[in-house]
XYZ file of C-alpha atoms in Angstrom:
437
model
C 28.548 56.587 20.779
C 24.573 55.932 20.551
C 22.672 56.764 23.757
C 19.826 54.342 24.463
C 16.459 55.245 26.406
C 14.281 52.768 27.815
C 10.880 54.000 28.065
C 9.551 52.618 31.329
C 6.040 53.835 31.243
C 4.249 55.800 28.350
C 0.669 56.889 28.981
C -1.144 60.171 28.397
C -0.074 61.465 31.890
C 3.622 60.393 32.233
C 6.790 59.134 30.644
C 10.010 58.015 32.453
C 13.233 57.355 30.794
C 16.394 55.388 32.257
C 19.304 55.778 30.482
C 21.903 52.620 29.887
C 25.327 52.452 28.666
C 26.011 51.377 25.099
C 28.416 49.104 25.767
C 25.967 46.999 27.838
C 23.178 47.604 25.233
C 24.950 46.713 22.080
C 24.934 43.094 22.371
C 21.075 42.975 22.707
C 20.322 45.487 19.956
C 22.642 43.232 17.720
C 20.858 40.305 18.843
C 17.321 41.524 18.138
C 18.185 43.107 14.808
C 19.646 39.709 13.793
C 16.767 37.757 15.186
C 14.494 39.971 13.255
C 15.824 39.368 9.694
C 13.292 38.538 7.173
C 13.344 39.746 3.744
C 14.284 42.689 2.179
C 11.373 45.336 1.502
C 11.961 46.048 -1.953
C 9.215 46.174 -4.951
C 8.873 43.276 -7.453
C 9.342 45.698 -10.814
C 7.536 43.193 -12.779
C 4.088 43.984 -10.853
C 3.923 47.599 -11.995
C 1.273 47.938 -14.849
C 2.346 48.432 -18.205
C 2.129 51.801 -19.735
C -0.091 52.700 -22.493
C -1.188 55.255 -24.932
C -4.306 55.939 -23.172
C -6.004 59.492 -22.959
C -4.342 61.742 -20.201
C -7.337 63.198 -18.277
C -5.262 64.664 -15.355
C -4.233 68.172 -17.178
C -7.696 68.654 -18.397
C -10.047 70.579 -16.368
C -12.659 68.500 -14.433
C -15.700 69.164 -16.607
C -13.713 67.909 -19.763
C -12.522 65.088 -17.783
C -15.823 63.746 -17.029
C -17.463 64.595 -20.404
C -14.633 62.475 -21.838
C -15.345 59.508 -19.624
C -19.128 59.617 -20.516
C -18.375 59.750 -23.971
C -17.151 56.299 -23.604
C -20.239 54.242 -21.504
C -22.523 52.083 -22.622
C -25.782 53.022 -24.130
C -27.907 52.070 -21.198
C -25.660 53.896 -18.910
C -27.665 55.783 -16.151
C -30.916 54.655 -17.719
C -31.789 51.965 -14.567
C -33.661 53.843 -11.705
C -31.583 52.720 -8.364
C -34.522 53.586 -6.044
C -32.572 55.033 -3.520
C -33.810 58.878 -3.948
C -37.795 58.038 -3.357
C -39.830 55.145 -2.348
C -41.853 53.079 -4.338
C -44.990 55.299 -3.571
C -43.019 58.448 -3.897
C -41.838 57.598 -7.079
C -45.246 56.458 -8.643
C -46.834 59.891 -7.533
C -44.209 61.506 -8.976
C -44.373 59.251 -12.335
C -47.901 60.097 -12.612
C -47.154 63.540 -12.507
C -44.562 63.221 -15.074
C -46.598 61.241 -17.152
C -49.339 63.724 -17.715
C -46.412 66.253 -18.107
C -45.106 64.799 -21.090
C -48.110 63.553 -22.776
C -48.128 64.054 -26.366
C -44.049 64.935 -26.545
C -42.718 62.609 -29.054
C -38.877 62.787 -28.541
C -36.784 62.459 -25.624
C -35.494 65.945 -25.821
C -39.209 67.257 -25.876
C -40.002 65.330 -22.424
C -36.759 66.468 -20.891
C -37.543 69.881 -21.693
C -41.214 69.636 -20.472
C -39.520 68.456 -17.317
C -36.974 70.925 -16.828
C -39.161 73.780 -17.432
C -41.805 72.652 -14.892
C -39.012 72.369 -12.436
C -37.632 75.771 -12.833
C -41.064 77.165 -12.983
C -42.124 75.545 -9.872
C -39.655 74.954 -7.260
C -38.533 77.715 -5.002
C -34.900 77.916 -3.473
C -34.810 76.805 0.085
C -33.048 79.486 1.789
C -34.393 78.627 5.420
C -33.316 75.002 5.427
C -36.848 73.691 5.707
C -36.291 70.468 3.335
C -33.616 69.224 5.455
C -32.854 66.252 3.797
C -33.437 67.715 0.299
C -35.598 64.659 -1.001
C -37.046 64.221 -4.273
C -40.256 63.909 -3.309
C -40.272 66.776 -0.885
C -39.003 69.201 -3.230
C -41.975 67.607 -5.805
C -44.488 67.899 -3.206
C -43.340 71.338 -1.357
C -42.104 73.029 -4.142
C -38.924 73.932 -2.340
C -35.457 72.698 -2.169
C -31.700 73.824 -2.383
C -29.523 72.700 -5.168
C -29.503 68.804 -4.217
C -33.232 68.887 -3.787
C -33.954 70.231 -7.576
C -31.015 67.821 -8.779
C -32.541 64.992 -6.872
C -36.164 65.591 -8.205
C -35.115 66.199 -11.704
C -33.471 63.043 -11.630
C -36.213 61.313 -10.454
C -38.599 62.847 -12.894
C -36.197 61.906 -15.745
C -36.213 58.439 -14.826
C -39.920 58.188 -14.521
C -40.111 59.329 -17.948
C -37.488 56.566 -19.274
C -34.783 59.172 -19.548
C -31.007 58.595 -18.803
C -29.729 60.827 -16.037
C -27.651 60.996 -12.816
C -26.511 63.390 -10.412
C -23.185 65.259 -10.037
C -21.962 67.159 -6.838
C -18.964 69.729 -6.875
C -18.377 73.423 -6.660
C -19.834 76.417 -8.571
C -15.932 76.962 -9.673
C -15.648 80.752 -9.722
C -16.623 80.654 -5.853
C -15.757 77.250 -5.002
C -19.150 76.593 -3.189
C -20.692 73.266 -2.696
C -23.201 72.505 -5.492
C -25.341 69.783 -7.093
C -26.477 69.279 -10.749
C -27.473 66.731 -13.347
C -26.209 65.048 -16.521
C -29.283 63.911 -18.716
C -29.194 62.122 -21.884
C -31.952 62.703 -24.615
C -31.945 61.570 -28.045
C -28.586 59.914 -27.670
C -27.213 63.365 -26.596
C -25.723 64.416 -23.321
C -26.842 67.650 -21.380
C -25.740 68.991 -18.256
C -28.050 70.644 -16.569
C -28.172 73.087 -13.595
C -31.691 73.550 -12.698
C -30.905 75.336 -9.819
C -29.711 78.441 -11.681
C -32.238 77.564 -14.777
C -29.570 76.595 -17.219
C -28.274 73.865 -19.212
C -25.692 73.294 -22.102
C -25.246 70.148 -24.496
C -22.093 68.090 -22.478
C -19.889 68.803 -25.426
C -17.636 71.164 -25.880
C -17.139 71.303 -22.051
C -15.477 74.532 -22.705
C -19.333 76.130 -22.495
C -19.495 75.207 -18.644
C -16.037 74.211 -17.672
C -15.619 77.762 -15.968
C -19.073 77.420 -13.850
C -19.075 74.022 -12.733
C -16.387 71.463 -11.156
C -17.601 67.822 -10.852
C -15.958 66.075 -7.933
C -18.382 63.122 -7.929
C -21.288 61.507 -9.549
C -23.803 58.922 -8.001
C -23.575 56.424 -10.938
C -20.810 53.579 -11.771
C -18.877 54.497 -14.988
C -17.144 51.303 -15.871
C -17.113 47.841 -14.252
C -14.921 44.698 -15.065
C -14.543 41.589 -13.107
C -11.997 43.003 -10.781
C -12.718 46.505 -10.244
C -15.442 49.509 -9.883
C -14.568 52.694 -12.081
C -15.922 56.068 -11.370
C -15.603 59.916 -11.335
C -14.847 60.227 -7.534
C -12.683 63.396 -6.170
C -12.721 64.911 -9.070
C -10.634 61.894 -10.831
C -11.507 58.893 -12.677
C -10.532 56.560 -10.084
C -11.141 52.748 -9.050
C -13.498 52.917 -6.014
C -13.607 49.151 -5.513
C -11.680 46.287 -5.669
C -14.211 43.399 -6.360
C -12.351 40.263 -6.432
C -8.269 39.619 -6.033
C -7.103 36.146 -4.913
C -3.461 37.397 -4.948
C -1.060 39.276 -1.977
C 0.213 41.615 -4.733
C -2.267 43.869 -6.024
C -1.325 45.768 -9.429
C -3.763 48.390 -9.978
C -4.597 49.372 -13.728
C -2.937 51.954 -15.916
C -6.228 52.692 -17.894
C -10.028 51.408 -18.810
C -11.588 52.130 -22.161
C -8.773 53.985 -23.671
C -8.858 56.272 -20.508
C -5.916 56.767 -17.958
C -6.618 56.214 -14.358
C -5.397 58.926 -12.249
C -6.661 57.960 -8.645
C -6.894 54.914 -6.496
C -9.347 55.489 -3.764
C -11.497 52.371 -2.742
C -14.770 53.087 -0.696
C -15.028 49.454 0.220
C -12.365 47.018 2.045
C -10.160 45.580 -0.042
C -10.116 41.740 -0.359
C -8.577 40.062 2.288
C -6.110 38.292 0.424
C -4.440 41.566 -0.760
C -1.015 42.599 1.135
C 0.854 44.786 -1.293
C -0.410 47.416 -3.659
C 1.689 48.318 -6.993
C 0.614 51.611 -8.587
C 1.924 52.726 -11.945
C 3.109 56.081 -12.861
C -0.471 56.957 -13.970
C -1.906 57.126 -10.357
C -1.249 60.920 -8.909
C -4.207 60.416 -6.260
C -4.808 58.022 -3.211
C -7.853 60.442 -2.814
C -8.504 64.072 -1.247
C -6.875 65.028 1.971
C -9.525 64.125 4.095
C -10.741 61.308 2.079
C -8.194 58.706 1.262
C -9.850 55.555 1.038
C -7.018 53.171 1.906
C -7.161 54.456 5.532
C -10.302 52.738 6.138
C -10.365 50.559 3.564
C -6.722 48.965 3.378
C -6.627 47.481 6.938
C -4.417 44.566 5.776
C -2.072 46.342 3.749
C 1.543 45.542 4.584
C 3.545 47.693 1.905
C 2.542 49.991 -0.825
C 4.603 50.770 -3.899
C 4.749 53.197 -6.637
C 6.628 53.305 -10.114
C 9.804 55.417 -9.991
C 8.643 57.300 -13.162
C 5.515 58.629 -11.362
C 6.125 62.409 -10.961
C 3.340 63.180 -8.294
C 3.647 60.428 -5.751
C 6.686 58.226 -4.778
C 7.181 55.436 -2.281
C 10.092 54.459 0.224
C 10.149 51.611 2.423
C 6.743 50.583 1.328
C 5.183 53.783 2.417
C 3.671 56.424 -0.018
C 4.471 59.860 -0.209
C 3.483 62.954 -2.167
C 6.265 64.632 -3.681
C 6.973 68.317 -2.645
C 10.010 69.406 -4.444
C 12.619 68.057 -2.621
C 10.605 67.061 0.256
C 7.732 64.702 0.476
C 4.192 64.551 2.465
C 3.052 61.721 3.948
C 0.206 59.976 2.244
C -0.474 56.372 3.184
C 1.224 54.202 6.010
C 0.348 50.407 5.609
C -1.633 49.769 8.857
C 0.190 46.101 8.861
C 3.824 47.019 8.267
C 5.347 45.863 11.484
C 8.899 47.624 10.671
C 8.510 51.309 9.581
C 11.042 53.438 8.272
C 10.136 56.862 7.140
C 11.658 58.950 4.317
C 14.724 60.984 4.944
C 12.880 63.850 2.781
C 10.423 64.329 5.521
C 11.231 67.364 7.693
C 8.315 67.053 10.405
C 6.633 64.074 11.805
C 3.049 65.689 12.480
C 0.512 64.513 15.132
C -0.957 61.148 14.946
C 1.402 60.014 12.152
C 1.038 56.466 13.704
C -2.447 55.995 15.468
C -4.309 52.934 16.707
C -1.636 50.828 15.306
C -1.079 47.118 16.612
C 1.199 45.985 13.968
C 4.245 48.355 14.188
C 6.738 47.186 16.628
C 9.873 49.036 15.083
C 9.956 52.510 13.996
C 12.990 54.132 12.487
C 12.626 58.144 11.992
C 15.416 59.417 9.739
C 18.106 62.079 10.141
C 16.153 64.050 7.840
C 13.561 64.709 10.413
C 14.518 67.973 12.299
C 11.048 68.298 14.413
C 8.655 65.851 16.114
C 5.299 67.195 16.915
C 3.291 66.047 20.313
C 1.346 62.709 19.902
C 3.124 61.903 16.908
C 2.504 58.171 18.254
C -0.747 57.294 19.932
C -2.060 53.679 20.844
C 0.734 51.791 18.981
C 0.846 49.128 21.805
C 3.229 46.914 20.451
C 6.168 49.281 19.325
C 8.811 48.536 21.186
C 11.977 50.200 19.607
C 12.223 53.662 18.142
C 15.226 55.190 16.581
C 15.386 58.795 16.652
C 17.956 61.419 15.154
C 20.450 63.019 17.714
C 19.852 66.495 16.878
C 15.888 66.366 16.375
C 13.500 68.742 18.352
C 10.617 67.790 19.982
C 7.793 70.093 20.349
C 5.099 70.219 23.017
C 2.764 72.854 24.371
C 3.443 75.270 27.302
C 0.976 76.765 29.923
C -0.219 79.185 27.418
C -0.527 76.531 24.557
C 2.099 77.719 22.452
C 4.504 75.261 21.042
C 7.917 75.079 22.762
C 11.006 72.962 21.657
C 13.149 70.153 23.524
C 16.012 68.412 23.019
C 14.362 64.748 24.365
C 10.969 63.535 23.751
C 8.272 64.779 26.215
C 5.763 62.809 27.789
C 3.215 63.617 25.253
C 5.561 62.352 22.416
C 4.933 58.541 22.174
C 1.630 57.575 23.629
C 0.408 54.072 24.325
C 3.200 52.448 22.795
C 4.733 49.155 24.765
C 5.870 49.550 28.584
C 9.116 48.771 27.643
C 9.678 50.654 24.570
C 13.308 51.434 23.873
C 13.816 55.038 22.253
C 17.535 54.876 20.886
C 19.309 57.696 19.436
C 20.620 57.345 16.242
C 20.081 54.998 13.314
C 20.237 51.306 12.915
C 23.715 50.012 11.894
C 23.175 46.327 10.276
C 20.481 47.733 7.456
C 18.332 44.915 8.386
C 14.722 45.802 8.366
C 11.770 43.594 9.731
C 8.773 42.683 7.718
C 5.678 40.896 8.809
C 5.467 37.621 7.026
């Protein structure tokens, strides 16, 4: 027999549960579930992107992957000055110095080498943090900067000389320390330039430097079409913006310029029309752990679907997960999903699994979940029904801030839900799922 608990009050300070009999409650629950009937939350298989024979970058090291992307960019790539690294007056002053420096130099390579030699001979590393903002102008004027200052200055000087260049940020691979460096194009050939450490290489072959530098992102756009912006972001060839999309279902492309996409990480808000996202077997990232763009920029999403052929990611009931052997890790819960049913492959629900969510009305925690952390739900004012496994354990802190297991929800388990939220032990029996229409 199912047990039902009525959550009379749910605040950060107190929870009160009142029990009622299964017989008295059965008709009300059944009526509620039938009334909530809408459509089945299943993907339209025809909306997944078609696979193609594009070059796969995911298995390559990051330096090789980025170099393959740069090999596909148009001739004017990174040639325009974006004006963000120096004011007009600062840029002119740096430009005047560059003009003197490259006077008499006939080729772009000669001009680049003159700039590079000036930077590595004149700029000293800022060990005391005096150049706080690492601006190109401060580095130029005071001859002082850390890796970002070096990179910003070399980039600015190259543009002042009419040479294509851009910044890369990432890591020194051996130590995984944050680092900044440049890519520079001279006489039609790209170079990877680490002026901080007085070294540079031809961009290809990447094997010359791929054990040294790990590019995480760049400050220019790789490709762009009518609908999307594509860039190297989070160590991946990613879609970083959806510019235009006038349908509720968004199909994320499989490739661009013959290169397979492997990240969907929008850094700007998705178009308001988009309600569902369809990802193919190619997308293996939704961003990094602390930078999943959909959490900030997918506020209107009701469901996300992932091709079953995807070996890294999967979706169940419109929720995105990362595969972890036989288990899964929650990646993205659509903010506008009203009926949330988690995967039975989850074992633990962590703190703030649902947070600041006004859409969710019903939450189903499946039988596979064995532990629920405190503050698993925080500020979901319209959450009225929670199904929980009968034998799961609830974690909370004791007086010494150690985790203790409880058999029932604690005052800190579900915070800020609807005042009359019902916690039901057991799973729904009708198989009907609510979906916001």
